[in-house]
Short mmCIF file of C-alpha atoms in Angstrom, two decimals:
data_model
loop_
_atom_site.label_atom_id
_atom_site.label_comp_id
_atom_site.label_asym_id
_atom_site.label_seq_id
_atom_site.Cartn_x
_atom_site.Cartn_y
_atom_site.Cartn_z
CA UNK Z 1 108.09 91.43 91.78
CA UNK Z 2 111.56 90.09 92.59
CA UNK Z 3 114.13 92.65 91.52
CA UNK Z 4 117.82 92.08 92.18
CA UNK Z 5 119.04 94.69 94.62
CA UNK Z 6 122.30 96.34 93.62
CA UNK Z 7 122.15 99.58 95.63
CA UNK Z 8 121.13 100.52 99.15
CA UNK Z 9 119.63 103.68 100.61
CA UNK Z 10 119.26 104.64 104.26
CA UNK Z 11 116.11 106.74 104.46
CA UNK Z 12 115.59 109.00 107.45
CA UNK Z 13 112.00 110.09 107.99
CA UNK Z 14 110.22 111.55 110.99
CA UNK Z 15 107.12 111.19 108.78
CA UNK Z 16 106.26 107.49 108.78
CA UNK Z 17 103.35 105.36 110.02
CA UNK Z 18 103.66 103.72 113.42
CA UNK Z 19 101.42 101.67 115.70
CA UNK Z 20 99.96 104.79 117.34
CA UNK Z 21 99.53 106.85 114.16
CA UNK Z 22 99.10 104.32 111.31
CA UNK Z 23 98.25 107.03 108.75
CA UNK Z 24 101.02 109.47 109.67
CA UNK Z 25 103.31 109.94 106.68
CA UNK Z 26 101.64 107.10 104.78
CA UNK Z 27 102.68 108.79 101.51
CA UNK Z 28 106.34 108.38 102.51
CA UNK Z 29 105.80 104.70 103.25
CA UNK Z 30 103.99 104.12 99.94
CA UNK Z 31 106.73 105.84 97.95
CA UNK Z 32 109.52 103.84 99.57
CA UNK Z 33 107.44 100.67 99.30
CA UNK Z 34 107.22 101.18 95.52
CA UNK Z 35 110.97 101.86 95.38
CA UNK Z 36 111.66 98.67 97.31
CA UNK Z 37 109.21 96.54 95.33
CA UNK Z 38 109.88 97.65 91.78
CA UNK Z 39 113.48 98.86 91.54
CA UNK Z 40 117.04 97.74 92.19
CA UNK Z 41 117.25 99.93 95.31
CA UNK Z 42 117.05 98.29 98.74
CA UNK Z 43 115.65 100.69 101.34
CA UNK Z 44 116.16 100.71 105.09
CA UNK Z 45 114.10 103.23 107.04
CA UNK Z 46 115.01 104.99 110.27
CA UNK Z 47 111.91 106.65 111.73
CA UNK Z 48 113.03 108.62 114.80
CA UNK Z 49 110.35 109.01 117.47
CA UNK Z 50 110.52 112.23 119.47
CA UNK Z 51 109.77 111.87 123.18
CA UNK Z 52 110.09 114.54 125.89
CA UNK Z 53 112.08 113.74 129.07
CA UNK Z 54 108.82 112.73 130.72
CA UNK Z 55 106.44 111.09 128.23
CA UNK Z 56 102.99 112.07 129.44
CA UNK Z 57 99.68 112.80 127.73
CA UNK Z 58 99.74 112.30 123.97
CA UNK Z 59 103.42 111.31 124.11
CA UNK Z 60 102.90 108.33 126.40
CA UNK Z 61 101.57 105.94 123.72
CA UNK Z 62 104.45 106.93 121.41
CA UNK Z 63 106.94 105.33 123.77
CA UNK Z 64 105.48 101.95 122.81
CA UNK Z 65 105.72 102.83 119.11
CA UNK Z 66 109.51 103.23 119.26
CA UNK Z 67 110.28 99.72 118.04
CA UNK Z 68 111.64 98.17 114.88
CA UNK Z 69 109.99 95.81 112.44
CA UNK Z 70 109.57 94.78 108.79
CA UNK Z 71 106.90 96.99 107.29
CA UNK Z 72 105.92 97.96 103.73
CA UNK Z 73 108.51 95.44 102.55
CA UNK Z 74 111.39 97.18 104.34
CA UNK Z 75 113.28 97.08 107.61
CA UNK Z 76 112.09 99.97 109.78
CA UNK Z 77 114.00 101.14 112.86
CA UNK Z 78 112.52 103.54 115.41
CA UNK Z 79 115.06 104.93 117.87
CA UNK Z 80 113.74 107.71 120.07
CA UNK Z 81 115.30 111.13 120.47
CA UNK Z 82 114.79 113.71 123.19
CA UNK Z 83 112.15 116.22 122.18
CA UNK Z 84 111.57 119.59 123.82
CA UNK Z 85 107.96 120.38 122.83
CA UNK Z 86 107.30 123.87 121.44
CA UNK Z 87 110.82 125.18 122.11
CA UNK Z 88 113.16 122.54 120.67
CA UNK Z 89 112.80 123.21 116.95
CA UNK Z 90 116.30 124.59 116.64
CA UNK Z 91 117.81 121.59 118.46
CA UNK Z 92 115.91 118.73 116.83
CA UNK Z 93 118.28 118.01 113.90
CA UNK Z 94 121.27 117.55 116.21
CA UNK Z 95 119.24 115.54 118.71
CA UNK Z 96 117.98 113.26 115.92
CA UNK Z 97 121.49 112.79 114.49
CA UNK Z 98 122.91 112.01 117.93
CA UNK Z 99 120.26 109.38 118.51
CA UNK Z 100 120.45 107.84 115.03
CA UNK Z 101 124.20 107.80 114.38
CA UNK Z 102 125.11 104.68 116.42
CA UNK Z 103 122.41 102.70 114.63
CA UNK Z 104 123.36 104.12 111.22
CA UNK Z 105 127.01 103.25 111.76
CA UNK Z 106 126.15 99.68 112.76
CA UNK Z 107 123.82 99.14 109.81
CA UNK Z 108 126.38 100.63 107.41
CA UNK Z 109 129.13 98.38 108.80
CA UNK Z 110 126.95 95.30 108.39
CA UNK Z 111 125.82 96.10 104.82
CA UNK Z 112 127.15 99.34 103.36
CA UNK Z 113 124.76 101.95 102.02
CA UNK Z 114 125.27 103.94 98.82
CA UNK Z 115 123.16 106.93 99.81
CA UNK Z 116 121.46 108.65 102.74
CA UNK Z 117 118.01 110.09 102.12
CA UNK Z 118 115.82 112.55 104.05
CA UNK Z 119 112.10 112.41 103.30
CA UNK Z 120 111.33 115.78 104.92
CA UNK Z 121 113.45 118.91 104.70
CA UNK Z 122 113.41 119.86 108.38
CA UNK Z 123 114.41 118.50 110.83
CA UNK Z 124 115.19 115.40 108.77
CA UNK Z 125 117.36 117.15 106.18
CA UNK Z 126 120.02 118.65 108.49
CA UNK Z 127 120.08 115.40 110.51
CA UNK Z 128 120.61 113.34 107.34
CA UNK Z 129 123.37 115.76 106.33
CA UNK Z 130 125.21 115.09 109.62
CA UNK Z 131 124.76 111.33 109.26
CA UNK Z 132 125.95 111.35 105.64
CA UNK Z 133 129.04 113.33 106.64
CA UNK Z 134 129.84 110.76 109.32
CA UNK Z 135 129.36 107.80 106.94
CA UNK Z 136 131.15 109.49 104.05
CA UNK Z 137 128.11 109.17 101.77
CA UNK Z 138 126.14 111.51 99.48
CA UNK Z 139 122.64 112.44 100.58
CA UNK Z 140 119.34 113.50 99.05
CA UNK Z 141 116.58 115.57 100.65
CA UNK Z 142 112.92 116.07 99.73
CA UNK Z 143 110.69 119.11 100.34
CA UNK Z 144 106.97 118.56 100.85
CA UNK Z 145 105.53 121.98 101.72
CA UNK Z 146 105.16 122.75 105.41
CA UNK Z 147 108.83 121.94 105.96
CA UNK Z 148 109.74 124.83 103.65
CA UNK Z 149 106.98 127.32 104.42
CA UNK Z 150 107.01 126.89 108.21
CA UNK Z 151 110.71 126.54 108.91
CA UNK Z 152 111.81 128.86 106.12
CA UNK Z 153 109.97 131.69 107.90
CA UNK Z 154 112.32 131.35 110.89
CA UNK Z 155 115.84 132.69 110.73
CA UNK Z 156 117.56 129.60 112.08
CA UNK Z 157 115.26 127.38 109.99
CA UNK Z 158 116.06 129.20 106.76
CA UNK Z 159 119.76 129.00 107.50
CA UNK Z 160 119.52 125.25 108.13
CA UNK Z 161 117.45 124.70 104.97
CA UNK Z 162 119.96 126.56 102.81
CA UNK Z 163 122.96 124.75 104.27
CA UNK Z 164 121.25 121.40 103.75
CA UNK Z 165 120.32 122.19 100.15
CA UNK Z 166 123.82 123.45 99.40
CA UNK Z 167 125.50 120.30 100.70
CA UNK Z 168 122.96 117.79 99.34
CA UNK Z 169 123.87 115.76 96.27
CA UNK Z 170 120.23 115.98 95.21
CA UNK Z 171 117.14 117.99 96.16
CA UNK Z 172 113.53 117.01 95.45
CA UNK Z 173 110.26 118.95 95.67
CA UNK Z 174 106.69 117.70 95.32
CA UNK Z 175 105.71 120.44 92.83
CA UNK Z 176 107.13 123.10 90.57
CA UNK Z 177 105.46 125.76 92.70
CA UNK Z 178 107.21 124.50 95.82
CA UNK Z 179 110.53 124.42 93.96
CA UNK Z 180 109.96 128.08 93.05
CA UNK Z 181 109.29 128.89 96.72
CA UNK Z 182 112.53 127.14 97.64
CA UNK Z 183 114.39 129.25 95.08
CA UNK Z 184 112.92 132.38 96.65
CA UNK Z 185 114.51 131.30 99.94
CA UNK Z 186 117.87 131.20 98.19
CA UNK Z 187 118.21 127.65 96.90
CA UNK Z 188 119.45 127.00 93.36
CA UNK Z 189 116.30 126.38 91.30
CA UNK Z 190 118.06 124.36 88.60
CA UNK Z 191 119.34 121.96 91.27
CA UNK Z 192 115.80 121.02 92.38
CA UNK Z 193 114.04 118.07 90.76
CA UNK Z 194 110.25 117.81 90.90
CA UNK Z 195 109.06 114.43 92.19
CA UNK Z 196 105.27 114.19 92.15
CA UNK Z 197 103.35 112.16 94.69
CA UNK Z 198 101.89 108.77 93.85
CA UNK Z 199 98.44 107.20 93.99
CA UNK Z 200 97.02 103.78 94.82
CA UNK Z 201 95.08 103.27 91.59
CA UNK Z 202 93.48 100.02 92.74
CA UNK Z 203 91.93 101.84 95.70
CA UNK Z 204 91.22 105.37 94.46
CA UNK Z 205 88.93 105.13 91.44
CA UNK Z 206 85.33 106.07 90.63
CA UNK Z 207 82.80 103.72 92.25
CA UNK Z 208 79.22 102.91 91.33
CA UNK Z 209 77.04 105.73 92.66
CA UNK Z 210 73.91 103.57 92.96
CA UNK Z 211 73.02 103.32 96.64
CA UNK Z 212 76.34 104.85 97.69
CA UNK Z 213 74.92 107.83 99.59
CA UNK Z 214 72.41 105.60 101.37
CA UNK Z 215 75.24 103.37 102.56
CA UNK Z 216 77.23 106.36 103.79
CA UNK Z 217 74.17 107.72 105.61
CA UNK Z 218 73.75 104.38 107.35
CA UNK Z 219 77.45 103.86 108.14
CA UNK Z 220 77.97 107.29 109.70
CA UNK Z 221 74.40 107.97 110.91
CA UNK Z 222 74.10 111.03 108.67
CA UNK Z 223 70.66 112.32 107.58
CA UNK Z 224 71.69 112.60 103.94
CA UNK Z 225 69.05 113.60 101.37
CA UNK Z 226 69.41 112.79 97.68
CA UNK Z 227 69.42 116.49 96.73
CA UNK Z 228 72.00 117.57 99.33
CA UNK Z 229 75.19 119.15 98.03
CA UNK Z 230 77.64 116.77 99.67
CA UNK Z 231 81.05 118.24 100.41
CA UNK Z 232 84.08 116.56 101.90
CA UNK Z 233 87.27 118.03 103.30
CA UNK Z 234 90.21 115.67 103.87
CA UNK Z 235 93.12 116.86 105.99
CA UNK Z 236 94.39 117.53 109.47
CA UNK Z 237 92.08 119.78 111.47
CA UNK Z 238 94.46 122.71 111.66
CA UNK Z 239 94.10 126.38 110.70
CA UNK Z 240 96.30 126.05 107.62
CA UNK Z 241 93.86 123.62 105.97
CA UNK Z 242 91.00 126.12 106.14
CA UNK Z 243 88.08 124.00 107.41
CA UNK Z 244 86.75 127.06 109.26
CA UNK Z 245 86.24 128.85 105.94
CA UNK Z 246 84.26 125.92 104.55
CA UNK Z 247 82.05 125.83 107.65
CA UNK Z 248 81.33 129.56 107.31
CA UNK Z 249 80.58 129.16 103.59
CA UNK Z 250 78.12 126.40 104.47
CA UNK Z 251 75.89 128.96 106.19
CA UNK Z 252 74.99 130.32 102.72
CA UNK Z 253 74.52 126.85 101.19
CA UNK Z 254 71.20 125.67 102.67
CA UNK Z 255 71.44 122.26 100.98
CA UNK Z 256 75.12 121.84 101.74
CA UNK Z 257 76.38 119.08 104.01
CA UNK Z 258 80.03 118.80 105.02
CA UNK Z 259 82.02 115.71 105.98
CA UNK Z 260 85.32 116.45 107.71
CA UNK Z 261 87.83 113.61 107.50
CA UNK Z 262 90.82 114.00 109.81
CA UNK Z 263 91.81 114.85 113.33
CA UNK Z 264 93.73 117.76 114.82
CA UNK Z 265 94.07 120.45 117.41
CA UNK Z 266 91.31 122.64 115.93
CA UNK Z 267 88.49 120.14 116.28
CA UNK Z 268 86.94 121.77 119.36
CA UNK Z 269 87.06 125.26 117.85
CA UNK Z 270 85.60 124.00 114.56
CA UNK Z 271 82.71 122.34 116.39
CA UNK Z 272 82.09 125.59 118.26
CA UNK Z 273 82.18 127.55 115.01
CA UNK Z 274 79.64 125.21 113.39
CA UNK Z 275 77.27 125.86 116.31
CA UNK Z 276 77.92 129.60 116.17
CA UNK Z 277 77.00 129.94 112.48
CA UNK Z 278 74.03 127.59 112.78
CA UNK Z 279 75.27 124.64 110.72
CA UNK Z 280 76.21 122.14 113.42
CA UNK Z 281 73.57 119.70 112.15
CA UNK Z 282 75.17 119.77 108.69
CA UNK Z 283 78.83 119.40 109.68
CA UNK Z 284 79.97 115.86 110.47
CA UNK Z 285 83.33 115.01 112.04
CA UNK Z 286 84.34 111.55 110.82
CA UNK Z 287 87.79 111.45 112.41
CA UNK Z 288 90.73 109.55 110.98
CA UNK Z 289 89.58 106.83 108.59
CA UNK Z 290 91.21 103.79 107.04
CA UNK Z 291 92.23 104.31 103.40
CA UNK Z 292 89.54 101.88 102.24
CA UNK Z 293 86.86 104.19 103.68
CA UNK Z 294 87.91 107.21 101.62
CA UNK Z 295 86.93 106.19 98.05
CA UNK Z 296 83.19 105.72 98.85
CA UNK Z 297 83.10 109.11 100.60
CA UNK Z 298 85.02 110.89 97.86
CA UNK Z 299 83.02 109.26 95.07
CA UNK Z 300 79.70 110.19 96.70
CA UNK Z 301 80.68 113.83 97.22
CA UNK Z 302 79.85 116.65 94.82
CA UNK Z 303 83.19 118.28 95.61
CA UNK Z 304 86.27 117.93 97.80
CA UNK Z 305 86.92 121.37 99.30
CA UNK Z 306 90.32 122.23 100.78
CA UNK Z 307 91.11 125.96 101.06
CA UNK Z 308 94.68 125.59 102.35
CA UNK Z 309 96.88 128.55 103.18
CA UNK Z 310 99.92 126.62 101.96
CA UNK Z 311 100.66 123.22 100.43
CA UNK Z 312 103.28 121.41 98.47
CA UNK Z 313 100.96 119.20 96.48
CA UNK Z 314 98.21 117.66 98.60
CA UNK Z 315 97.59 113.93 98.27
CA UNK Z 316 93.93 114.64 99.09
CA UNK Z 317 93.60 116.59 95.82
CA UNK Z 318 94.86 113.66 93.76
CA UNK Z 319 92.83 111.03 95.62
CA UNK Z 320 89.58 112.99 95.20
CA UNK Z 321 90.12 113.50 91.48
CA UNK Z 322 91.02 109.84 91.02
CA UNK Z 323 87.62 108.98 92.51
CA UNK Z 324 85.95 111.20 89.90
CA UNK Z 325 85.22 114.08 92.28
CA UNK Z 326 86.19 117.65 91.32
CA UNK Z 327 88.01 119.84 93.80
CA UNK Z 328 87.58 123.39 95.10
CA UNK Z 329 90.97 124.56 96.31
CA UNK Z 330 92.97 127.72 96.82
CA UNK Z 331 95.99 128.79 94.81
CA UNK Z 332 98.43 127.06 97.15
CA UNK Z 333 101.51 125.10 96.19
CA UNK Z 334 101.04 122.96 93.10
CA UNK Z 335 97.32 123.74 92.69
CA UNK Z 336 97.80 124.98 89.12
CA UNK Z 337 99.73 121.81 88.29
CA UNK Z 338 96.67 119.75 89.26
CA UNK Z 339 93.66 121.87 88.23
CA UNK Z 340 94.61 122.07 84.58
CA UNK Z 341 91.10 121.78 83.09
CA UNK Z 342 87.48 122.55 84.09
CA UNK Z 343 86.93 118.83 84.70
CA UNK Z 344 89.30 118.97 87.68
CA UNK Z 345 87.40 121.74 89.46
CA UNK Z 346 88.25 125.32 90.34
CA UNK Z 347 90.88 127.38 92.12
CA UNK Z 348 89.36 130.12 94.30
CA UNK Z 349 90.45 132.95 96.57
CA UNK Z 350 90.83 132.08 100.24
CA UNK Z 351 87.65 133.70 101.55
CA UNK Z 352 84.15 132.43 102.34
CA UNK Z 353 82.39 134.07 99.39
CA UNK Z 354 84.84 132.72 96.82
CA UNK Z 355 84.70 129.25 98.35
CA UNK Z 356 80.88 129.27 98.29
CA UNK Z 357 80.84 130.43 94.67
CA UNK Z 358 83.39 127.78 93.74
CA UNK Z 359 81.26 125.07 95.36
CA UNK Z 360 78.17 126.28 93.51
CA UNK Z 361 80.06 126.38 90.22
CA UNK Z 362 81.36 122.85 90.60
CA UNK Z 363 78.08 121.41 91.90
CA UNK Z 364 76.08 122.95 89.04
CA UNK Z 365 78.35 121.59 86.28
CA UNK Z 366 77.90 117.92 85.49
CA UNK Z 367 81.17 116.07 84.98
CA UNK Z 368 81.76 112.48 84.00
CA UNK Z 369 83.62 110.76 86.87
CA UNK Z 370 85.88 109.08 84.34
CA UNK Z 371 86.75 112.43 82.77
CA UNK Z 372 87.58 113.84 86.19
CA UNK Z 373 89.71 110.81 87.06
CA UNK Z 374 91.58 111.15 83.76
CA UNK Z 375 93.00 114.50 84.92
CA UNK Z 376 95.36 112.65 87.30
CA UNK Z 377 96.37 109.86 84.91
CA UNK Z 378 100.08 110.56 85.50
CA UNK Z 379 100.00 109.87 89.25
CA UNK Z 380 100.82 106.37 90.52
CA UNK Z 381 103.07 104.87 93.14
CA UNK Z 382 104.74 102.70 90.46
CA UNK Z 383 105.78 105.80 88.54
CA UNK Z 384 106.77 107.57 91.77
CA UNK Z 385 109.02 104.69 92.84
CA UNK Z 386 110.75 104.46 89.46
CA UNK Z 387 111.33 108.21 89.36
CA UNK Z 388 112.83 108.07 92.84
CA UNK Z 389 115.18 105.27 91.74
CA UNK Z 390 116.25 107.32 88.71
CA UNK Z 391 116.96 110.29 90.97
CA UNK Z 392 119.03 108.18 93.37
CA UNK Z 393 120.95 106.64 90.47
CA UNK Z 394 121.94 110.12 89.29
CA UNK Z 395 123.60 110.81 92.65
CA UNK Z 396 125.85 107.78 93.00
CA UNK Z 397 128.65 106.61 90.76
#
């Protein structure tokens, strides 16, 4: 679609795919791609890459990722900023702004922007605030969940969040529940606009079940029986996502089989836990997968189980439902804005017994995949992009 561009936004996002982590922040890229494709806004992305003074270990490949290109229909710039791992959280906004400002000034001088945007509340938000001040532009900031819950629990983080929200021309949140949490920190609730995530509807949809499990068994070398209760958990392998609770619940589900999609720092401990509780042969670590691999897995599963400690509104919830698979999730973030009918699944307490009972409840109740998919009818990247354009329009004269 060729849409005449009449306004320009400079979007700052530490969450954005790169050559080393092609799935990192993909939801940010898809949202801005829809904005760029379908609306009168022209987006330029600055994706700062944090590197320590000596880039060793997992940071070494990132040095090669700090390059610019034309991706998702937009110009993407990747300057690096100095990162102090584990101890530099307080300093990161200023370090990002210092690194980005020369580039932002040059881009603004070449083709002026109307708005600065931060796609994550911290550290992106305070950095975008500094850049907007320097350029004399309004700015918008979006909250996604961990940026509020993690940084808001720290004194300096809460102070930075409140200052950013106070100065921002517009504030977005991915769910009403997250907006309420932001208000509890001290932000003005009426000033927060809810901007729901999107969904690739061509990709995430119910597939034909005939032969699907057999193909998965062959692809991933999984001994999958037709009467297995197939569970999938999609998310980073970190404590907050709760994979350990699902593994423990599996011990009391003799026909349960769990597919873990994602990578993260807890993988070794989760493998050890599976051995400890005697379910190692029924827990399968699939790693990070291409988007095209997710719909067959989600469609084949009896439930997508994600007992998170905190969320904004998880894309994995929406993608599973769109594939016709009910979800078993905890009462985190926007859970009640997604599980609005029995067709969508159940919300359970964050303990092993409740998770097991939720799995049994969902697995025992037949649901039409199309009825399940209908529960997320309102989610699409087209709608997300248009809503973002409307929000931006409200901030500029």
